mmCIF file of C-alpha atoms in Angstrom:
data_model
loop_
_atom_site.group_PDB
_atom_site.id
_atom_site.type_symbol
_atom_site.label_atom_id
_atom_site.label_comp_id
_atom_site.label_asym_id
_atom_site.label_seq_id
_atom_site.Cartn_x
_atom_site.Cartn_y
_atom_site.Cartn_z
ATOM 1 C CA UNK A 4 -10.374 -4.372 -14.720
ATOM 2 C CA UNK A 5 -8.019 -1.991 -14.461
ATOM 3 C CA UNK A 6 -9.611 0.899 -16.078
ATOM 4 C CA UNK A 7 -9.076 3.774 -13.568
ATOM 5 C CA UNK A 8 -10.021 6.374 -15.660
ATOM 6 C CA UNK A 9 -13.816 5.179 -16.890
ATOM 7 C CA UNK A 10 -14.140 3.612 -12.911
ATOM 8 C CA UNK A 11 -13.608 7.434 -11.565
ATOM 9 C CA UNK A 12 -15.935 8.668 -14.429
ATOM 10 C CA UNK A 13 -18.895 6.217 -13.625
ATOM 11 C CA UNK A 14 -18.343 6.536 -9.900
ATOM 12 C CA UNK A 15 -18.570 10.454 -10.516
ATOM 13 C CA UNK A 16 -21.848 10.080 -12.422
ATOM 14 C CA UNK A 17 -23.174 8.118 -9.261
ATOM 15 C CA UNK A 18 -22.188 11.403 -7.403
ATOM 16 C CA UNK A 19 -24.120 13.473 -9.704
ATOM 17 C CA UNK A 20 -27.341 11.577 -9.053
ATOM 18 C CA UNK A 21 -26.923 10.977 -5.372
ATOM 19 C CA UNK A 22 -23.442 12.826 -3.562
ATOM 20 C CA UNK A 23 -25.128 12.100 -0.198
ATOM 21 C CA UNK A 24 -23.438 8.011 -0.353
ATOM 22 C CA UNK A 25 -20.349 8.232 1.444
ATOM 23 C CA UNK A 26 -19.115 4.771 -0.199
ATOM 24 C CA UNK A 27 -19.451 7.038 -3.702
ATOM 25 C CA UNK A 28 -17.151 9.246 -2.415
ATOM 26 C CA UNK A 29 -14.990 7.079 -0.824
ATOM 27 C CA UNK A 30 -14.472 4.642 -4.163
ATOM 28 C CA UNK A 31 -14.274 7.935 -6.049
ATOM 29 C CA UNK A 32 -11.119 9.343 -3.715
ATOM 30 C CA UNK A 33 -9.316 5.960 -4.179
ATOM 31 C CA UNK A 34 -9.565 5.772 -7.767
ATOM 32 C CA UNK A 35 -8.299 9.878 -8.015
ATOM 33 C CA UNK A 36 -5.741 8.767 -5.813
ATOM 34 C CA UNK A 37 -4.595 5.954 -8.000
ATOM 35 C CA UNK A 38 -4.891 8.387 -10.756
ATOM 36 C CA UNK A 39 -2.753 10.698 -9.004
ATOM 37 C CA UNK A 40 -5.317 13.270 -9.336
ATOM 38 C CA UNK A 41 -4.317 13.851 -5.319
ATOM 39 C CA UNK A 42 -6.032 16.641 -4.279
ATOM 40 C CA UNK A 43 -9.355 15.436 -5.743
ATOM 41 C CA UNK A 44 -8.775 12.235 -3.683
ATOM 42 C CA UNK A 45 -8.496 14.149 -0.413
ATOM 43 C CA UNK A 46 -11.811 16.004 -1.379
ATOM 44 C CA UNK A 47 -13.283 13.598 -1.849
ATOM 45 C CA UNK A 48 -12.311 11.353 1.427
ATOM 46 C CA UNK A 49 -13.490 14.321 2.950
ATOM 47 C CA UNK A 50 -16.808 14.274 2.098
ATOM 48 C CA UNK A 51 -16.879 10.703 2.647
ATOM 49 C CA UNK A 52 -15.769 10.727 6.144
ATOM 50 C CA UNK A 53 -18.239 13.792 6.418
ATOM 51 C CA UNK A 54 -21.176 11.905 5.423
ATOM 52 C CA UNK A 55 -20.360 8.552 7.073
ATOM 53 C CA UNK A 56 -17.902 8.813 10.322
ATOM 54 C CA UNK A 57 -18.251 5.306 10.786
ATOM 55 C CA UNK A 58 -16.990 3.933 7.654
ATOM 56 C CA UNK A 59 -13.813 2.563 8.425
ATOM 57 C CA UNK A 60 -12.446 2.773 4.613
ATOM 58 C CA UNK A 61 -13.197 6.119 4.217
ATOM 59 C CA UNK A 62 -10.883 7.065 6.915
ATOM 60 C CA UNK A 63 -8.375 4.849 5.171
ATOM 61 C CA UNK A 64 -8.721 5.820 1.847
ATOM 62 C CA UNK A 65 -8.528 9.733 2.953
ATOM 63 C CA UNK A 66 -5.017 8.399 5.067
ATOM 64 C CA UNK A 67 -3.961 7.036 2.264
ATOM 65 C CA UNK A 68 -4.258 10.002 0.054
ATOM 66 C CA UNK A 69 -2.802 12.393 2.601
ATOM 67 C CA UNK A 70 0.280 9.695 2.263
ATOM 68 C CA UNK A 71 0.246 10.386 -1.130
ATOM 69 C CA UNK A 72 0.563 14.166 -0.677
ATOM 70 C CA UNK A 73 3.650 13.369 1.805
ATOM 71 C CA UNK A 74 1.041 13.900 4.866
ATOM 72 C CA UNK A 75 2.171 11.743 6.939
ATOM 73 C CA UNK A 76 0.711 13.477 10.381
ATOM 74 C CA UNK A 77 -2.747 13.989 8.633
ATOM 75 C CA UNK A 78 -2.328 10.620 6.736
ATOM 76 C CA UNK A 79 -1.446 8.768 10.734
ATOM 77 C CA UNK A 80 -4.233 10.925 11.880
ATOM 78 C CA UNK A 81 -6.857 9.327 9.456
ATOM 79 C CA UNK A 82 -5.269 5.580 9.651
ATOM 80 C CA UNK A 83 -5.716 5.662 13.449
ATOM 81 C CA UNK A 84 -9.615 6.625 13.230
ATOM 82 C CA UNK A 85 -10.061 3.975 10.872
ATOM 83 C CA UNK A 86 -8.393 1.607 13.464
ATOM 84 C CA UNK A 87 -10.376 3.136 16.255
ATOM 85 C CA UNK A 88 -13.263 2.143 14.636
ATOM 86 C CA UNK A 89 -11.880 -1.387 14.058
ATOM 87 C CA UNK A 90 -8.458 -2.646 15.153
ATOM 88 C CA UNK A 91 -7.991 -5.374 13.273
ATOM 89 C CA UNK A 92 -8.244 -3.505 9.608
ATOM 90 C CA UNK A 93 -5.958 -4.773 7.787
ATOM 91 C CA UNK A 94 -5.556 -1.555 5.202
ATOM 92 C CA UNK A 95 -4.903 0.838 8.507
ATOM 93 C CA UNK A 96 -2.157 -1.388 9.795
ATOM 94 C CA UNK A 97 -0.439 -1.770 7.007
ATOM 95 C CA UNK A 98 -0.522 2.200 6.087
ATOM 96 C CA UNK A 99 0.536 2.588 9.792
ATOM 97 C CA UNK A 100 3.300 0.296 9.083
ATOM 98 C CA UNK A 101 3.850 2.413 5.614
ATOM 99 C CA UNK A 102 3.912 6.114 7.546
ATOM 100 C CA UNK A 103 6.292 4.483 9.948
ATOM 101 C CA UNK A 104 9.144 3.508 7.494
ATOM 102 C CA UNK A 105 8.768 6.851 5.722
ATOM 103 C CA UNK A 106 9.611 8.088 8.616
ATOM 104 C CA UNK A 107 12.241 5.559 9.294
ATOM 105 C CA UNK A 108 11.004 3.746 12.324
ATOM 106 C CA UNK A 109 11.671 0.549 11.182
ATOM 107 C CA UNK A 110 10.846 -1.478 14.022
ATOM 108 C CA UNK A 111 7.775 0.048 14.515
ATOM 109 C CA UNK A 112 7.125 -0.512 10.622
ATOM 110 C CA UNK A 113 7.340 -4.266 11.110
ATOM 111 C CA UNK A 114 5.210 -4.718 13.955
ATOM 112 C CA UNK A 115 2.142 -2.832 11.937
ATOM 113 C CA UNK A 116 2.918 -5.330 9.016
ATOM 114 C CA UNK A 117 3.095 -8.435 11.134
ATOM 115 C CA UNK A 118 -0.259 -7.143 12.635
ATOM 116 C CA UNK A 119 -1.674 -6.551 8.900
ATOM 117 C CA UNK A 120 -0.524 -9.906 7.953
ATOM 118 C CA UNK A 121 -2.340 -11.757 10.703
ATOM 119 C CA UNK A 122 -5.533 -9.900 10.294
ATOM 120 C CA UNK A 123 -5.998 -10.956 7.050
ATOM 121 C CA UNK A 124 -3.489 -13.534 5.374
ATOM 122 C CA UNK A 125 -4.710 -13.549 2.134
ATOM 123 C CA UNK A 126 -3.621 -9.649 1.964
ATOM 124 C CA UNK A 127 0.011 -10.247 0.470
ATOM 125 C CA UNK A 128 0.743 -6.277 0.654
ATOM 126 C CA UNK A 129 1.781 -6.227 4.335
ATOM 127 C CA UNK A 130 4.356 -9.402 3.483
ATOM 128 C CA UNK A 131 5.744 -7.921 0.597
ATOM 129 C CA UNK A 132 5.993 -4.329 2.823
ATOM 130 C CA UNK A 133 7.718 -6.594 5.435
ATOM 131 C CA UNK A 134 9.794 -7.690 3.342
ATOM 132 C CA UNK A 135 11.338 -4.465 2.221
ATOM 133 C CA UNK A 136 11.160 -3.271 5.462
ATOM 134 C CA UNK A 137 13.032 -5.945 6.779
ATOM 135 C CA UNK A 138 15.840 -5.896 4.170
ATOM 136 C CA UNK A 139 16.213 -2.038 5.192
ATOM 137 C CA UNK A 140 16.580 -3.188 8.665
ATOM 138 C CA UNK A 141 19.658 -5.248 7.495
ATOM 139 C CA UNK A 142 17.727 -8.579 8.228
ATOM 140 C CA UNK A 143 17.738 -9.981 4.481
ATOM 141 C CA UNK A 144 17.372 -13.387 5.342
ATOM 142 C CA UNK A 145 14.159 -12.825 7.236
ATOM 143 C CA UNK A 146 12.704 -11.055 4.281
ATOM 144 C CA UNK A 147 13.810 -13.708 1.738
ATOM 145 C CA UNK A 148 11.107 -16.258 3.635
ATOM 146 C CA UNK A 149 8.759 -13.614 3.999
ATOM 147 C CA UNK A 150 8.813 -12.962 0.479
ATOM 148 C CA UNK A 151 9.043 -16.174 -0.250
ATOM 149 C CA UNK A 152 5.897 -16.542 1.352
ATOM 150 C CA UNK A 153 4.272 -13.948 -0.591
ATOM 151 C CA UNK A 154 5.194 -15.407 -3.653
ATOM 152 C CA UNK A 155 4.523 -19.027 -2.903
ATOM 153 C CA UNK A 156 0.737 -17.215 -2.622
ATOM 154 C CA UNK A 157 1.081 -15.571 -5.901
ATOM 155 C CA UNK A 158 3.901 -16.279 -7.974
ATOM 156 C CA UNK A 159 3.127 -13.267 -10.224
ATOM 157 C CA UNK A 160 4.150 -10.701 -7.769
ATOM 158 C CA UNK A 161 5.935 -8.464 -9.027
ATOM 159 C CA UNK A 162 6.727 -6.235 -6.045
ATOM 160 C CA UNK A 163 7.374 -8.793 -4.301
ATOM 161 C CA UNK A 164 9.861 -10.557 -6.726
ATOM 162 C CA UNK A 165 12.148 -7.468 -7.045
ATOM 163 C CA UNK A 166 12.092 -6.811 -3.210
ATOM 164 C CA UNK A 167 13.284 -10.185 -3.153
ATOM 165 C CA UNK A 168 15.800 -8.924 -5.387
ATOM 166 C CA UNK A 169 16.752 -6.630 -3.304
ATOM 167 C CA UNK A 170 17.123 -9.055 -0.229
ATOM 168 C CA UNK A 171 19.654 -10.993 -2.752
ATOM 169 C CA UNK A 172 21.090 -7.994 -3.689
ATOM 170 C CA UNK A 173 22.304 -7.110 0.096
ATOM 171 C CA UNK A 174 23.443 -10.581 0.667
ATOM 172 C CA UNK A 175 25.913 -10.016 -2.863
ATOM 173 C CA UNK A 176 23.659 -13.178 -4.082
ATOM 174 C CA UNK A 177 24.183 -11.269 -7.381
ATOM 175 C CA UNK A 178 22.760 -14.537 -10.115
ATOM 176 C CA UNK A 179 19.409 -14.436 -7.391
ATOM 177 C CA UNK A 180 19.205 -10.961 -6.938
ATOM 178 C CA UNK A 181 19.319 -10.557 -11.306
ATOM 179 C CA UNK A 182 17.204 -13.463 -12.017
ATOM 180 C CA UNK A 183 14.643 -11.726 -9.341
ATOM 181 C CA UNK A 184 14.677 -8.513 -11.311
ATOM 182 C CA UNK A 185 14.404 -10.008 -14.815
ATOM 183 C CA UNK A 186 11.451 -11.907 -13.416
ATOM 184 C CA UNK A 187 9.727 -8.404 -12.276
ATOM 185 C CA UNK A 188 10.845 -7.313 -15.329
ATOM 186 C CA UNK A 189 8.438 -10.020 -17.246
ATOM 187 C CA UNK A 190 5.485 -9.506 -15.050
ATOM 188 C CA UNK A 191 5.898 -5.597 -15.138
ATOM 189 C CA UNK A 192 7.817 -3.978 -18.222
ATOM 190 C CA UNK A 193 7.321 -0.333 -16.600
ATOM 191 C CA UNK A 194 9.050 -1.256 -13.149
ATOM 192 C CA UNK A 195 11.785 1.264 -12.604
ATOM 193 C CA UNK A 196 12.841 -0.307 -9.535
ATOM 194 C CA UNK A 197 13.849 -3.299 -11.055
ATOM 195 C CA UNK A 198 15.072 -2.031 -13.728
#
């Protein structure tokens, strides 16, 4: 429901009764991370990984966190177990694809989002990270359908609809490219990047 705040609190009373469940830890990490509470987060993917090695999203979650803290050798490290363990993850790939355009390796960026976007279609992140990544790679009009296709999923996208903007933006579609980021604007009054 969007409550991160009361979600880490309950989660953290679950700890308290029982901090042998990895998932506890795991949901725990996530919701510090999202709070940007990221050292916490990191703790606590540790001990989640710690208690379960197999658990796939606890090696994401931790890899995600690690991202967070500008990681991204420890953050790769962690999104590669979690692939290990399953290939086809859909989270991994597309933080694989994330660490990769950090670190400016666009090419290799797209193919982890393509992969991410097979796996599981329904998972618009990886389109809407292609899409960026693709108007970085000076290939706007590829991202404009991708995007497109994001949004055609769920209109109310706001990512999505400003990284559109974007993709307008470096074709000089300037009317697009504005009505894009007024859109954004509507779905998400705090979005810096379109304002």
């Amino acid at each position: 429901a969007g409550n991160n705040e009361l979600a880490a609190e309950l989660v953290g009373e679950a700890i308290k009764n029982n901090g042998k469940v990895a998932l506890f830890h795991a949901n725990r990490g996530e919701m510090c991370r999202l709070l940007e509470r990221l050292d916490e987060a990191v703790d606590h993917g540790k001990k989640a990984v710690a208690l379960d090695p197999k658990m796939v999203s606890a090696h994401g979650n931790l890899g995600i966190a690690y991202y967070d803290r500008d990681e991204f050798e420890k953050a790769e490290k962690c999104q590669q177990a979690a692939l290990k363990l399953n290939p086809d993850f859909p989270p991994a790939l597309n933080n694989m694809g994330s660490i990769l355009r950090a670190r400016k390796d666009y090419e290799g960026a797209i193919g982890y989002y393509r992969r991410a976007a097979r796996a599981n279609p329904d998972y618009l992140e990886p389109l809407n990270n292609l899409g960026a990544t693709l108007t970085q790679s000076d290939k706007p009009e590829e991202a404009i359908a991708v995007l497109n296709q994001a949004l055609t999923a769920n209109p109310r996208y706001a990512e999505a609809r400003c990284n559109l903007g974007f993709a307008f933006l470096s074709l000089e579609k300037y009317p697009q490219c504005f009505s894009c980021f007024e859109t954004a604007l509507r779905l998400r009054a705090d979005y810096p990047e379109a304002w």
